[in-house]
Amino acid sequence: MTTLGEIQARESRHVLQTYKRQPIAFVRGSGSRLFDVDGKEYLDMVSGIGVASLGHAHPGLAAAIAEQASTLLHTSNLYFHPFQAEAAMRLSHLSGLPRAFFCNSGAEAVEACLKFARRFWYTQGAPRAAFVAVSNGFSGRTFGALSVTHDEHYREPFQPLIGPVTFVDFDKPETLAAAVTTKTAAIIAEPIQGEGGVRPMPQAFADAIAEACRKTGALYIADEVQSGLGRTGRAFHFQTLGLSPDLVSVGKALGAGVPIGAALVSEKVAETISAGDHGTTYGGNLLSARAAAFFLAQLTDGGLLEHVRATGTHFERRLRALALRHPMIVEVRGAGLMWGLQLRADATPIVDGARERGLLVNRTVTSVVRMLPALTVETADLDRAVDVLDAVFASVADSARSEVHA
Ligand SMILES: Cc1ncc(COP(=O)(O)O)c(C=O)c1O
């Protein structure tokens, strides 16, 4: 068996160094458990950044994709197969948007939404190029998606990006009216910002989006790559906010671990798209579309939404109680099974301390501990995660105190 050290040495020579990885190599999983090369067990509250939505090695999903792998994997979008229509039909029932375009990632889903928005206005005979996006928003790293992503650190080396793009603060909904004009093709906003620190869109901002779209005709793109598909206990978080997007980007949870994304499209926008306007060789092939159809069936017919609501309410209660015990936690934000603990300081010691105790949580925007467990997670595992965090916060606070007294 290869050791962690050997893998790290090989990667450092041959893999482009775009990721800062945690020092663990996983070889096996089961439900909310992961096992590393040395056989050490971890409780997983990250689920591959919200991707392993049914947990690891889900027997039904494993059987479906194994059967598909030994039957037919890929034929391209030159031909029909049964699973795109099935996944699209389920997505349509869940979202209220009648059509889906399948791609391979979240960024590609966003990319498709941006293109479809411009295509819509081109067809009206009054092209609009501009987008309005949100401060702290993250929509991916391809050129279009990066253009509506806020963080300068990601953007700066790749200028010029696609524009014009104006960024507006979630906390200043009154500024949206000035930013959105009759030149705006679309507003793009995550109903709950994920990478930006698990920040739910305030209701006043959602209302301002609806009003700006009504006044100017601008389309609304809900980027639900992280918050969508049951993560918050509803099919989509835009539903909780009472929004009616023209386009929705989804990814992550959709394939439950098999790469697939989708742009969900309203009839009004779909009518303006013609053959050849967009496409991708892999998008929605038999393997990924079958995985998506399986996941969506679990979501709609398998009682998963009810499970997320019940476990999510319990998790929230436990996290809020945790925050009361540890002054290092200044805010608990999220919904369903998407939570962030806003800390006073860098979250690294908490993430490292948790990992050493066999718990995986993730740091985002320096000072936020993020948790995106599998949608199938059991209450006992959430309890265990909070108990471990309790011990980690206590020990980090203890070391900070002894440093002060030393
Ligand atoms: C809201 C949102 N949109 C888009 C993306 C990009 O998705 P991907 O990394 O699959 O390209 C992400 C990834 O974190 C995301 O959180």
mmCIF file of C-alpha atoms and ligand atoms in Angstrom, residues 105-107 138-140 190 195 223 225-226 252, ligand 1:
data_model
loop_
_atom_site.group_PDB
_atom_site.id
_atom_site.type_symbol
_atom_site.label_atom_id
_atom_site.label_comp_id
_atom_site.label_asym_id
_atom_site.label_seq_id
_atom_site.Cartn_x
_atom_site.Cartn_y
_atom_site.Cartn_z
ATOM 1 C CA SER A 105 -19.247 21.106 -13.029
ATOM 2 C CA GLY A 106 -20.638 24.042 -11.111
ATOM 3 C CA ALA A 107 -18.522 26.591 -12.959
ATOM 4 C CA PHE A 138 -18.153 32.769 -5.516
ATOM 5 C CA SER A 139 -19.298 31.157 -8.756
ATOM 6 C CA GLY A 140 -16.241 29.280 -9.989
ATOM 7 C CA GLU A 190 -26.127 32.664 -4.384
ATOM 8 C CA GLU A 195 -17.241 29.898 -0.234
ATOM 9 C CA ASP A 223 -26.388 30.120 -8.212
ATOM 10 C CA VAL A 225 -24.403 25.002 -6.868
ATOM 11 C CA GLN A 226 -23.747 24.766 -3.119
ATOM 12 C CA LYS A 252 -22.058 19.454 -6.394
HETATM 13 C C1 LIG B 1 -22.031 28.691 -5.455
HETATM 14 C C2 LIG B 1 -20.989 28.053 -6.314
HETATM 15 N N1 LIG B 1 -21.039 28.223 -7.643
HETATM 16 C C3 LIG B 1 -20.144 27.650 -8.457
HETATM 17 C C4 LIG B 1 -19.128 26.867 -7.950
HETATM 18 C C5 LIG B 1 -18.134 26.237 -8.885
HETATM 19 O O1 LIG B 1 -18.348 24.859 -8.921
HETATM 20 P P1 LIG B 1 -17.195 23.858 -9.429
HETATM 21 O O2 LIG B 1 -16.111 23.918 -8.416
HETATM 22 O O3 LIG B 1 -17.886 22.533 -9.519
HETATM 23 O O4 LIG B 1 -16.752 24.357 -10.758
HETATM 24 C C6 LIG B 1 -19.034 26.668 -6.574
HETATM 25 C C7 LIG B 1 -17.942 25.862 -6.005
HETATM 26 O O5 LIG B 1 -17.655 25.892 -4.844
HETATM 27 C C8 LIG B 1 -19.992 27.270 -5.727
HETATM 28 O O6 LIG B 1 -19.952 27.118 -4.403
#
